[in-house]
mmCIF file with all atom_site columns, C-alpha atoms in Angstrom:
data_model
loop_
_atom_site.group_PDB
_atom_site.id
_atom_site.type_symbol
_atom_site.label_atom_id
_atom_site.label_alt_id
_atom_site.label_comp_id
_atom_site.label_asym_id
_atom_site.label_entity_id
_atom_site.label_seq_id
_atom_site.pdbx_PDB_ins_code
_atom_site.Cartn_x
_atom_site.Cartn_y
_atom_site.Cartn_z
_atom_site.occupancy
_atom_site.B_iso_or_equiv
_atom_site.pdbx_formal_charge
_atom_site.auth_seq_id
_atom_site.auth_comp_id
_atom_site.auth_asym_id
_atom_site.auth_atom_id
_atom_site.pdbx_PDB_model_num
ATOM 1   C CA . MET A 1 1   ? 23.559  -26.571 18.412 1.00 47.00 ? 1   MET A CA 1
ATOM 2   C CA . VAL A 1 2   ? 20.323  -24.914 17.261 1.00 47.00 ? 2   VAL A CA 1
ATOM 3   C CA . ARG A 1 3   ? 20.215  -24.097 13.560 1.00 51.00 ? 3   ARG A CA 1
ATOM 4   C CA . GLN A 1 4   ? 19.494  -20.464 12.723 1.00 52.00 ? 4   GLN A CA 1
ATOM 5   C CA . ARG A 1 5   ? 16.493  -19.608 10.582 1.00 58.00 ? 5   ARG A CA 1
ATOM 6   C CA . GLU A 1 6   ? 17.457  -18.809 7.035  1.00 75.00 ? 6   GLU A CA 1
ATOM 7   C CA . PHE A 1 7   ? 14.437  -16.661 6.264  1.00 83.00 ? 7   PHE A CA 1
ATOM 8   C CA . ASP A 1 8   ? 12.867  -13.445 7.496  1.00 90.00 ? 8   ASP A CA 1
ATOM 9   C CA . VAL A 1 9   ? 9.976   -14.481 9.747  1.00 91.00 ? 9   VAL A CA 1
ATOM 10  C CA . ASP A 1 10  ? 8.162   -11.142 9.375  1.00 93.00 ? 10  ASP A CA 1
ATOM 11  C CA . LYS A 1 11  ? 8.376   -11.210 5.573  1.00 95.00 ? 11  LYS A CA 1
ATOM 12  C CA . ALA A 1 12  ? 7.172   -14.819 5.511  1.00 94.00 ? 12  ALA A CA 1
ATOM 13  C CA . LEU A 1 13  ? 4.244   -13.963 7.803  1.00 96.00 ? 13  LEU A CA 1
ATOM 14  C CA . ASP A 1 14  ? 3.365   -10.933 5.680  1.00 96.00 ? 14  ASP A CA 1
ATOM 15  C CA . ALA A 1 15  ? 3.342   -13.130 2.581  1.00 96.00 ? 15  ALA A CA 1
ATOM 16  C CA . ALA A 1 16  ? 1.056   -15.635 4.317  1.00 97.00 ? 16  ALA A CA 1
ATOM 17  C CA . MET A 1 17  ? -1.212  -12.810 5.480  1.00 96.00 ? 17  MET A CA 1
ATOM 18  C CA . GLN A 1 18  ? -1.535  -11.433 1.942  1.00 95.00 ? 18  GLN A CA 1
ATOM 19  C CA . LEU A 1 19  ? -2.333  -14.873 0.553  1.00 96.00 ? 19  LEU A CA 1
ATOM 20  C CA . PHE A 1 20  ? -4.897  -15.729 3.252  1.00 97.00 ? 20  PHE A CA 1
ATOM 21  C CA . TRP A 1 21  ? -6.436  -12.276 2.816  1.00 94.00 ? 21  TRP A CA 1
ATOM 22  C CA . GLU A 1 22  ? -6.793  -12.813 -0.915 1.00 93.00 ? 22  GLU A CA 1
ATOM 23  C CA . LYS A 1 23  ? -7.934  -16.442 -0.941 1.00 95.00 ? 23  LYS A CA 1
ATOM 24  C CA . GLY A 1 24  ? -9.350  -17.140 2.528  1.00 95.00 ? 24  GLY A CA 1
ATOM 25  C CA . TYR A 1 25  ? -8.436  -19.973 4.854  1.00 97.00 ? 25  TYR A CA 1
ATOM 26  C CA . GLU A 1 26  ? -10.037 -22.918 3.086  1.00 96.00 ? 26  GLU A CA 1
ATOM 27  C CA . ALA A 1 27  ? -8.909  -22.024 -0.444 1.00 96.00 ? 27  ALA A CA 1
ATOM 28  C CA . THR A 1 28  ? -5.270  -21.548 0.581  1.00 97.00 ? 28  THR A CA 1
ATOM 29  C CA . SER A 1 29  ? -3.238  -24.744 0.352  1.00 96.00 ? 29  SER A CA 1
ATOM 30  C CA . LEU A 1 30  ? 0.067   -25.500 2.047  1.00 95.00 ? 30  LEU A CA 1
ATOM 31  C CA . SER A 1 31  ? 1.642   -25.536 -1.415 1.00 95.00 ? 31  SER A CA 1
ATOM 32  C CA . ASP A 1 32  ? 0.294   -22.012 -1.977 1.00 96.00 ? 32  ASP A CA 1
ATOM 33  C CA . LEU A 1 33  ? 1.797   -20.968 1.343  1.00 96.00 ? 33  LEU A CA 1
ATOM 34  C CA . THR A 1 34  ? 5.236   -22.481 0.767  1.00 95.00 ? 34  THR A CA 1
ATOM 35  C CA . SER A 1 35  ? 5.379   -20.814 -2.636 1.00 95.00 ? 35  SER A CA 1
ATOM 36  C CA . ALA A 1 36  ? 4.253   -17.392 -1.394 1.00 96.00 ? 36  ALA A CA 1
ATOM 37  C CA . MET A 1 37  ? 6.364   -17.479 1.770  1.00 95.00 ? 37  MET A CA 1
ATOM 38  C CA . GLY A 1 38  ? 9.455   -18.847 0.038  1.00 93.00 ? 38  GLY A CA 1
ATOM 39  C CA . ILE A 1 39  ? 9.971   -21.546 2.656  1.00 93.00 ? 39  ILE A CA 1
ATOM 40  C CA . GLN A 1 40  ? 9.343   -25.273 2.962  1.00 92.00 ? 40  GLN A CA 1
ATOM 41  C CA . ARG A 1 41  ? 6.681   -27.019 5.047  1.00 93.00 ? 41  ARG A CA 1
ATOM 42  C CA . PRO A 1 42  ? 9.055   -28.020 7.880  1.00 92.00 ? 42  PRO A CA 1
ATOM 43  C CA . SER A 1 43  ? 9.969   -24.340 8.320  1.00 91.00 ? 43  SER A CA 1
ATOM 44  C CA . ILE A 1 44  ? 6.290   -23.366 8.435  1.00 93.00 ? 44  ILE A CA 1
ATOM 45  C CA . TYR A 1 45  ? 5.551   -26.034 11.048 1.00 94.00 ? 45  TYR A CA 1
ATOM 46  C CA . SER A 1 46  ? 8.609   -25.301 13.203 1.00 92.00 ? 46  SER A CA 1
ATOM 47  C CA . THR A 1 47  ? 8.093   -21.530 13.115 1.00 93.00 ? 47  THR A CA 1
ATOM 48  C CA . PHE A 1 48  ? 4.331   -21.040 12.998 1.00 95.00 ? 48  PHE A CA 1
ATOM 49  C CA . GLY A 1 49  ? 2.722   -24.403 13.729 1.00 94.00 ? 49  GLY A CA 1
ATOM 50  C CA . ASP A 1 50  ? 0.019   -25.864 11.525 1.00 95.00 ? 50  ASP A CA 1
ATOM 51  C CA . LYS A 1 51  ? -1.999  -24.017 8.882  1.00 96.00 ? 51  LYS A CA 1
ATOM 52  C CA . LYS A 1 52  ? -4.590  -22.809 11.384 1.00 96.00 ? 52  LYS A CA 1
ATOM 53  C CA . GLU A 1 53  ? -1.912  -21.459 13.738 1.00 96.00 ? 53  GLU A CA 1
ATOM 54  C CA . LEU A 1 54  ? -0.253  -19.679 10.817 1.00 97.00 ? 54  LEU A CA 1
ATOM 55  C CA . PHE A 1 55  ? -3.621  -18.217 9.838  1.00 97.00 ? 55  PHE A CA 1
ATOM 56  C CA . GLU A 1 56  ? -4.155  -17.022 13.405 1.00 97.00 ? 56  GLU A CA 1
ATOM 57  C CA . ALA A 1 57  ? -0.713  -15.370 13.472 1.00 97.00 ? 57  ALA A CA 1
ATOM 58  C CA . ALA A 1 58  ? -1.454  -13.685 10.136 1.00 97.00 ? 58  ALA A CA 1
ATOM 59  C CA . LEU A 1 59  ? -4.858  -12.495 11.369 1.00 97.00 ? 59  LEU A CA 1
ATOM 60  C CA . ARG A 1 60  ? -3.369  -11.100 14.579 1.00 97.00 ? 60  ARG A CA 1
ATOM 61  C CA . ARG A 1 61  ? -0.715  -9.268  12.571 1.00 96.00 ? 61  ARG A CA 1
ATOM 62  C CA . TYR A 1 62  ? -3.400  -7.824  10.305 1.00 97.00 ? 62  TYR A CA 1
ATOM 63  C CA . THR A 1 63  ? -5.761  -6.726  13.097 1.00 96.00 ? 63  THR A CA 1
ATOM 64  C CA . SER A 1 64  ? -2.956  -4.992  14.959 1.00 96.00 ? 64  SER A CA 1
ATOM 65  C CA . ALA A 1 65  ? -1.877  -3.043  11.871 1.00 96.00 ? 65  ALA A CA 1
ATOM 66  C CA . HIS A 1 66  ? -5.499  -2.396  10.808 1.00 95.00 ? 66  HIS A CA 1
ATOM 67  C CA . ALA A 1 67  ? -6.488  -0.913  14.160 1.00 96.00 ? 67  ALA A CA 1
ATOM 68  C CA . ALA A 1 68  ? -3.327  1.200   14.341 1.00 96.00 ? 68  ALA A CA 1
ATOM 69  C CA . GLY A 1 69  ? -4.012  2.496   10.831 1.00 95.00 ? 69  GLY A CA 1
ATOM 70  C CA . ILE A 1 70  ? -7.583  3.444   11.662 1.00 96.00 ? 70  ILE A CA 1
ATOM 71  C CA . ARG A 1 71  ? -6.511  5.173   14.876 1.00 96.00 ? 71  ARG A CA 1
ATOM 72  C CA . ALA A 1 72  ? -3.865  7.165   12.976 1.00 96.00 ? 72  ALA A CA 1
ATOM 73  C CA . LYS A 1 73  ? -6.360  8.203   10.281 1.00 94.00 ? 73  LYS A CA 1
ATOM 74  C CA . LEU A 1 74  ? -8.894  9.384   12.853 1.00 96.00 ? 74  LEU A CA 1
ATOM 75  C CA . GLN A 1 75  ? -6.299  11.293  14.880 1.00 93.00 ? 75  GLN A CA 1
ATOM 76  C CA . HIS A 1 76  ? -4.963  13.039  11.771 1.00 89.00 ? 76  HIS A CA 1
ATOM 77  C CA . HIS A 1 77  ? -7.814  15.579  11.713 1.00 90.00 ? 77  HIS A CA 1
ATOM 78  C CA . PRO A 1 78  ? -8.597  18.078  14.468 1.00 91.00 ? 78  PRO A CA 1
ATOM 79  C CA . SER A 1 79  ? -12.300 17.823  13.577 1.00 96.00 ? 79  SER A CA 1
ATOM 80  C CA . VAL A 1 80  ? -13.942 14.580  14.676 1.00 97.00 ? 80  VAL A CA 1
ATOM 81  C CA . LYS A 1 81  ? -16.689 14.910  12.081 1.00 97.00 ? 81  LYS A CA 1
ATOM 82  C CA . GLU A 1 82  ? -14.128 15.495  9.345  1.00 97.00 ? 82  GLU A CA 1
ATOM 83  C CA . ALA A 1 83  ? -12.003 12.583  10.576 1.00 97.00 ? 83  ALA A CA 1
ATOM 84  C CA . PHE A 1 84  ? -14.898 10.143  10.259 1.00 98.00 ? 84  PHE A CA 1
ATOM 85  C CA . ARG A 1 85  ? -15.965 11.649  6.924  1.00 97.00 ? 85  ARG A CA 1
ATOM 86  C CA . VAL A 1 86  ? -12.478 11.299  5.438  1.00 96.00 ? 86  VAL A CA 1
ATOM 87  C CA . PHE A 1 87  ? -12.133 7.784   6.840  1.00 96.00 ? 87  PHE A CA 1
ATOM 88  C CA . PHE A 1 88  ? -15.440 6.403   5.509  1.00 96.00 ? 88  PHE A CA 1
ATOM 89  C CA . GLU A 1 89  ? -15.358 8.288   2.209  1.00 95.00 ? 89  GLU A CA 1
ATOM 90  C CA . GLY A 1 90  ? -11.761 7.105   1.785  1.00 93.00 ? 90  GLY A CA 1
ATOM 91  C CA . LEU A 1 91  ? -12.906 3.493   2.056  1.00 91.00 ? 91  LEU A CA 1
ATOM 92  C CA . VAL A 1 92  ? -15.435 4.052   -0.696 1.00 92.00 ? 92  VAL A CA 1
ATOM 93  C CA . GLU A 1 93  ? -12.947 5.911   -2.877 1.00 91.00 ? 93  GLU A CA 1
ATOM 94  C CA . GLU A 1 94  ? -10.338 3.198   -2.462 1.00 87.00 ? 94  GLU A CA 1
ATOM 95  C CA . GLU A 1 95  ? -12.813 0.502   -3.429 1.00 85.00 ? 95  GLU A CA 1
ATOM 96  C CA . TYR A 1 96  ? -14.057 2.254   -6.555 1.00 86.00 ? 96  TYR A CA 1
ATOM 97  C CA . ALA A 1 97  ? -10.546 3.296   -7.606 1.00 85.00 ? 97  ALA A CA 1
ATOM 98  C CA . GLY A 1 98  ? -10.104 -0.302  -8.683 1.00 73.00 ? 98  GLY A CA 1
ATOM 99  C CA . THR A 1 99  ? -7.365  -1.304  -6.272 1.00 63.00 ? 99  THR A CA 1
ATOM 100 C CA . GLY A 1 100 ? -9.081  -4.634  -5.661 1.00 63.00 ? 100 GLY A CA 1
ATOM 101 C CA . ASN A 1 101 ? -11.931 -5.848  -3.551 1.00 70.00 ? 101 ASN A CA 1
ATOM 102 C CA . ARG A 1 102 ? -10.329 -8.113  -0.985 1.00 79.00 ? 102 ARG A CA 1
ATOM 103 C CA . GLY A 1 103 ? -12.310 -6.388  1.724  1.00 84.00 ? 103 GLY A CA 1
ATOM 104 C CA . CYS A 1 104 ? -11.041 -6.547  5.287  1.00 90.00 ? 104 CYS A CA 1
ATOM 105 C CA . PHE A 1 105 ? -9.113  -9.676  6.251  1.00 94.00 ? 105 PHE A CA 1
ATOM 106 C CA . CYS A 1 106 ? -10.771 -9.727  9.682  1.00 94.00 ? 106 CYS A CA 1
ATOM 107 C CA . ILE A 1 107 ? -14.276 -9.321  8.275  1.00 93.00 ? 107 ILE A CA 1
ATOM 108 C CA . ASN A 1 108 ? -13.565 -12.011 5.678  1.00 93.00 ? 108 ASN A CA 1
ATOM 109 C CA . THR A 1 109 ? -12.559 -14.280 8.569  1.00 96.00 ? 109 THR A CA 1
ATOM 110 C CA . MET A 1 110 ? -15.711 -13.304 10.440 1.00 94.00 ? 110 MET A CA 1
ATOM 111 C CA . VAL A 1 111 ? -17.755 -14.526 7.481  1.00 93.00 ? 111 VAL A CA 1
ATOM 112 C CA . GLU A 1 112 ? -15.690 -17.619 6.613  1.00 94.00 ? 112 GLU A CA 1
ATOM 113 C CA . LEU A 1 113 ? -14.583 -19.073 9.958  1.00 95.00 ? 113 LEU A CA 1
ATOM 114 C CA . ALA A 1 114 ? -16.226 -17.362 12.933 1.00 94.00 ? 114 ALA A CA 1
ATOM 115 C CA . PRO A 1 115 ? -19.642 -19.033 12.517 1.00 94.00 ? 115 PRO A CA 1
ATOM 116 C CA . HIS A 1 116 ? -18.136 -22.480 13.156 1.00 95.00 ? 116 HIS A CA 1
ATOM 117 C CA . ASP A 1 117 ? -14.820 -21.873 14.934 1.00 96.00 ? 117 ASP A CA 1
ATOM 118 C CA . ALA A 1 118 ? -14.928 -20.474 18.469 1.00 96.00 ? 118 ALA A CA 1
ATOM 119 C CA . LYS A 1 119 ? -11.334 -19.222 18.384 1.00 95.00 ? 119 LYS A CA 1
ATOM 120 C CA . PHE A 1 120 ? -11.961 -17.085 15.299 1.00 96.00 ? 120 PHE A CA 1
ATOM 121 C CA . GLU A 1 121 ? -15.312 -15.950 16.645 1.00 96.00 ? 121 GLU A CA 1
ATOM 122 C CA . ILE A 1 122 ? -13.453 -14.576 19.667 1.00 96.00 ? 122 ILE A CA 1
ATOM 123 C CA . LEU A 1 123 ? -10.588 -13.067 17.655 1.00 96.00 ? 123 LEU A CA 1
ATOM 124 C CA . THR A 1 124 ? -12.891 -11.260 15.248 1.00 96.00 ? 124 THR A CA 1
ATOM 125 C CA . ARG A 1 125 ? -15.132 -10.071 18.090 1.00 96.00 ? 125 ARG A CA 1
ATOM 126 C CA . GLU A 1 126 ? -12.067 -8.717  19.917 1.00 96.00 ? 126 GLU A CA 1
ATOM 127 C CA . HIS A 1 127 ? -11.160 -6.705  16.826 1.00 97.00 ? 127 HIS A CA 1
ATOM 128 C CA . GLU A 1 128 ? -14.709 -5.347  16.559 1.00 97.00 ? 128 GLU A CA 1
ATOM 129 C CA . MET A 1 129 ? -14.554 -4.286  20.207 1.00 97.00 ? 129 MET A CA 1
ATOM 130 C CA . TYR A 1 130 ? -11.146 -2.679  19.731 1.00 97.00 ? 130 TYR A CA 1
ATOM 131 C CA . LEU A 1 131 ? -12.390 -0.702  16.732 1.00 97.00 ? 131 LEU A CA 1
ATOM 132 C CA . ALA A 1 132 ? -15.438 0.351   18.764 1.00 98.00 ? 132 ALA A CA 1
ATOM 133 C CA . ALA A 1 133 ? -13.088 1.590   21.494 1.00 98.00 ? 133 ALA A CA 1
ATOM 134 C CA . ILE A 1 134 ? -11.084 3.615   18.932 1.00 98.00 ? 134 ILE A CA 1
ATOM 135 C CA . PHE A 1 135 ? -14.284 5.109   17.528 1.00 98.00 ? 135 PHE A CA 1
ATOM 136 C CA . GLN A 1 136 ? -15.576 5.827   21.043 1.00 98.00 ? 136 GLN A CA 1
ATOM 137 C CA . GLU A 1 137 ? -12.335 7.618   22.003 1.00 97.00 ? 137 GLU A CA 1
ATOM 138 C CA . THR A 1 138 ? -12.658 9.763   18.890 1.00 97.00 ? 138 THR A CA 1
ATOM 139 C CA . ILE A 1 139 ? -16.305 10.584  19.602 1.00 98.00 ? 139 ILE A CA 1
ATOM 140 C CA . GLU A 1 140 ? -15.494 11.429  23.228 1.00 97.00 ? 140 GLU A CA 1
ATOM 141 C CA . LYS A 1 141 ? -12.793 13.807  21.983 1.00 96.00 ? 141 LYS A CA 1
ATOM 142 C CA . GLY A 1 142 ? -15.507 15.567  19.963 1.00 97.00 ? 142 GLY A CA 1
ATOM 143 C CA . LEU A 1 143 ? -17.761 15.701  23.008 1.00 97.00 ? 143 LEU A CA 1
ATOM 144 C CA . ARG A 1 144 ? -14.990 17.209  25.156 1.00 96.00 ? 144 ARG A CA 1
ATOM 145 C CA . SER A 1 145 ? -14.163 19.831  22.538 1.00 96.00 ? 145 SER A CA 1
ATOM 146 C CA . GLY A 1 146 ? -17.832 20.758  22.107 1.00 96.00 ? 146 GLY A CA 1
ATOM 147 C CA . GLU A 1 147 ? -17.818 19.809  18.419 1.00 97.00 ? 147 GLU A CA 1
ATOM 148 C CA . LEU A 1 148 ? -20.404 17.086  19.068 1.00 97.00 ? 148 LEU A CA 1
ATOM 149 C CA . GLN A 1 149 ? -23.715 17.527  20.883 1.00 95.00 ? 149 GLN A CA 1
ATOM 150 C CA . ALA A 1 150 ? -23.629 17.012  24.622 1.00 94.00 ? 150 ALA A CA 1
ATOM 151 C CA . GLY A 1 151 ? -25.563 13.937  25.662 1.00 92.00 ? 151 GLY A CA 1
ATOM 152 C CA . LEU A 1 152 ? -24.564 11.940  22.587 1.00 95.00 ? 152 LEU A CA 1
ATOM 153 C CA . ASP A 1 153 ? -24.114 8.284   23.564 1.00 97.00 ? 153 ASP A CA 1
ATOM 154 C CA . ALA A 1 154 ? -20.493 7.765   22.491 1.00 97.00 ? 154 ALA A CA 1
ATOM 155 C CA . LYS A 1 155 ? -20.467 4.022   23.104 1.00 98.00 ? 155 LYS A CA 1
ATOM 156 C CA . ALA A 1 156 ? -23.687 3.324   21.188 1.00 98.00 ? 156 ALA A CA 1
ATOM 157 C CA . LEU A 1 157 ? -22.612 5.551   18.290 1.00 98.00 ? 157 LEU A CA 1
ATOM 158 C CA . ALA A 1 158 ? -19.181 3.879   18.168 1.00 98.00 ? 158 ALA A CA 1
ATOM 159 C CA . GLN A 1 159 ? -20.775 0.440   18.022 1.00 98.00 ? 159 GLN A CA 1
ATOM 160 C CA . THR A 1 160 ? -23.146 1.606   15.288 1.00 97.00 ? 160 THR A CA 1
ATOM 161 C CA . LEU A 1 161 ? -20.199 2.898   13.275 1.00 97.00 ? 161 LEU A CA 1
ATOM 162 C CA . VAL A 1 162 ? -18.420 -0.451  13.613 1.00 97.00 ? 162 VAL A CA 1
ATOM 163 C CA . VAL A 1 163 ? -21.524 -2.288  12.393 1.00 97.00 ? 163 VAL A CA 1
ATOM 164 C CA . SER A 1 164 ? -21.729 0.192   9.513  1.00 96.00 ? 164 SER A CA 1
ATOM 165 C CA . LEU A 1 165 ? -18.045 -0.323  8.707  1.00 95.00 ? 165 LEU A CA 1
ATOM 166 C CA . ILE A 1 166 ? -18.505 -4.096  8.613  1.00 95.00 ? 166 ILE A CA 1
ATOM 167 C CA . GLY A 1 167 ? -21.615 -3.848  6.446  1.00 94.00 ? 167 GLY A CA 1
ATOM 168 C CA . LEU A 1 168 ? -19.982 -1.352  4.118  1.00 93.00 ? 168 LEU A CA 1
ATOM 169 C CA . THR A 1 169 ? -16.904 -3.525  3.697  1.00 92.00 ? 169 THR A CA 1
ATOM 170 C CA . VAL A 1 170 ? -18.945 -6.642  2.965  1.00 91.00 ? 170 VAL A CA 1
ATOM 171 C CA . ILE A 1 171 ? -21.340 -5.010  0.521  1.00 91.00 ? 171 ILE A CA 1
ATOM 172 C CA . MET A 1 172 ? -18.563 -3.317  -1.424 1.00 89.00 ? 172 MET A CA 1
ATOM 173 C CA . LYS A 1 173 ? -17.108 -6.724  -2.289 1.00 86.00 ? 173 LYS A CA 1
ATOM 174 C CA . ALA A 1 174 ? -20.176 -7.173  -4.518 1.00 86.00 ? 174 ALA A CA 1
ATOM 175 C CA . ARG A 1 175 ? -19.546 -3.812  -6.263 1.00 87.00 ? 175 ARG A CA 1
ATOM 176 C CA . PRO A 1 176 ? -22.955 -2.149  -5.798 1.00 92.00 ? 176 PRO A CA 1
ATOM 177 C CA . GLU A 1 177 ? -23.721 1.116   -7.535 1.00 93.00 ? 177 GLU A CA 1
ATOM 178 C CA . ARG A 1 178 ? -21.445 3.771   -6.077 1.00 93.00 ? 178 ARG A CA 1
ATOM 179 C CA . ALA A 1 179 ? -24.356 6.161   -5.446 1.00 95.00 ? 179 ALA A CA 1
ATOM 180 C CA . PHE A 1 180 ? -26.025 3.498   -3.273 1.00 95.00 ? 180 PHE A CA 1
ATOM 181 C CA . VAL A 1 181 ? -22.922 3.246   -1.094 1.00 95.00 ? 181 VAL A CA 1
ATOM 182 C CA . GLU A 1 182 ? -22.274 6.994   -0.996 1.00 95.00 ? 182 GLU A CA 1
ATOM 183 C CA . HIS A 1 183 ? -25.856 7.755   0.112  1.00 96.00 ? 183 HIS A CA 1
ATOM 184 C CA . SER A 1 184 ? -25.568 5.124   2.840  1.00 95.00 ? 184 SER A CA 1
ATOM 185 C CA . VAL A 1 185 ? -22.279 6.596   4.064  1.00 96.00 ? 185 VAL A CA 1
ATOM 186 C CA . GLU A 1 186 ? -23.776 10.087  4.063  1.00 96.00 ? 186 GLU A CA 1
ATOM 187 C CA . THR A 1 187 ? -26.711 8.907   6.168  1.00 96.00 ? 187 THR A CA 1
ATOM 188 C CA . MET A 1 188 ? -24.403 7.082   8.560  1.00 95.00 ? 188 MET A CA 1
ATOM 189 C CA . LEU A 1 189 ? -22.187 10.151  8.943  1.00 96.00 ? 189 LEU A CA 1
ATOM 190 C CA . SER A 1 190 ? -25.268 12.261  9.762  1.00 95.00 ? 190 SER A CA 1
ATOM 191 C CA . LEU A 1 191 ? -25.439 10.348  13.058 1.00 95.00 ? 191 LEU A CA 1
ATOM 192 C CA . ILE A 1 192 ? -22.246 12.102  14.168 1.00 95.00 ? 192 ILE A CA 1
ATOM 193 C CA . LYS A 1 193 ? -23.709 15.424  15.256 1.00 91.00 ? 193 LYS A CA 1
#
């Protein structure tokens, strides 16, 4: 007879995700994970696999929620320009409000693991492409409504916004002067016309 799990898999995965997000892959030990997840090593191995497989599951969980959150934020406003403005200015506001500077779990992974691990290179690139698709859909909505200039290259602009998002997220971890970041965001947003 198969023994039932005595822990909530989703809660355990969320705990692992938070820990990996805060500390990164290399700095997170199995002892850290068992403590944060409230389960023992055999349960981690039997449910998630090894540390790298657990990290992958946590990253996939994060990217799914992250993309859904961005899509919801952008769809919340009838104006495409306003949607992007609120989204990017909200990132800056959140960072300087002092709620922490963990950055984006996916971008952290892009910096830590993607340069030397093909699997994480692919996973982070997939997330970039998905975000670009969300941005492109939003831009195309603005083109259809006439809010944005006809002839605007939606795909190129979407990709540029993703690169800007990544750069913004990385640089804010170093806490630059807020005016530096705000001027950069303003210039980036001026591309959406």
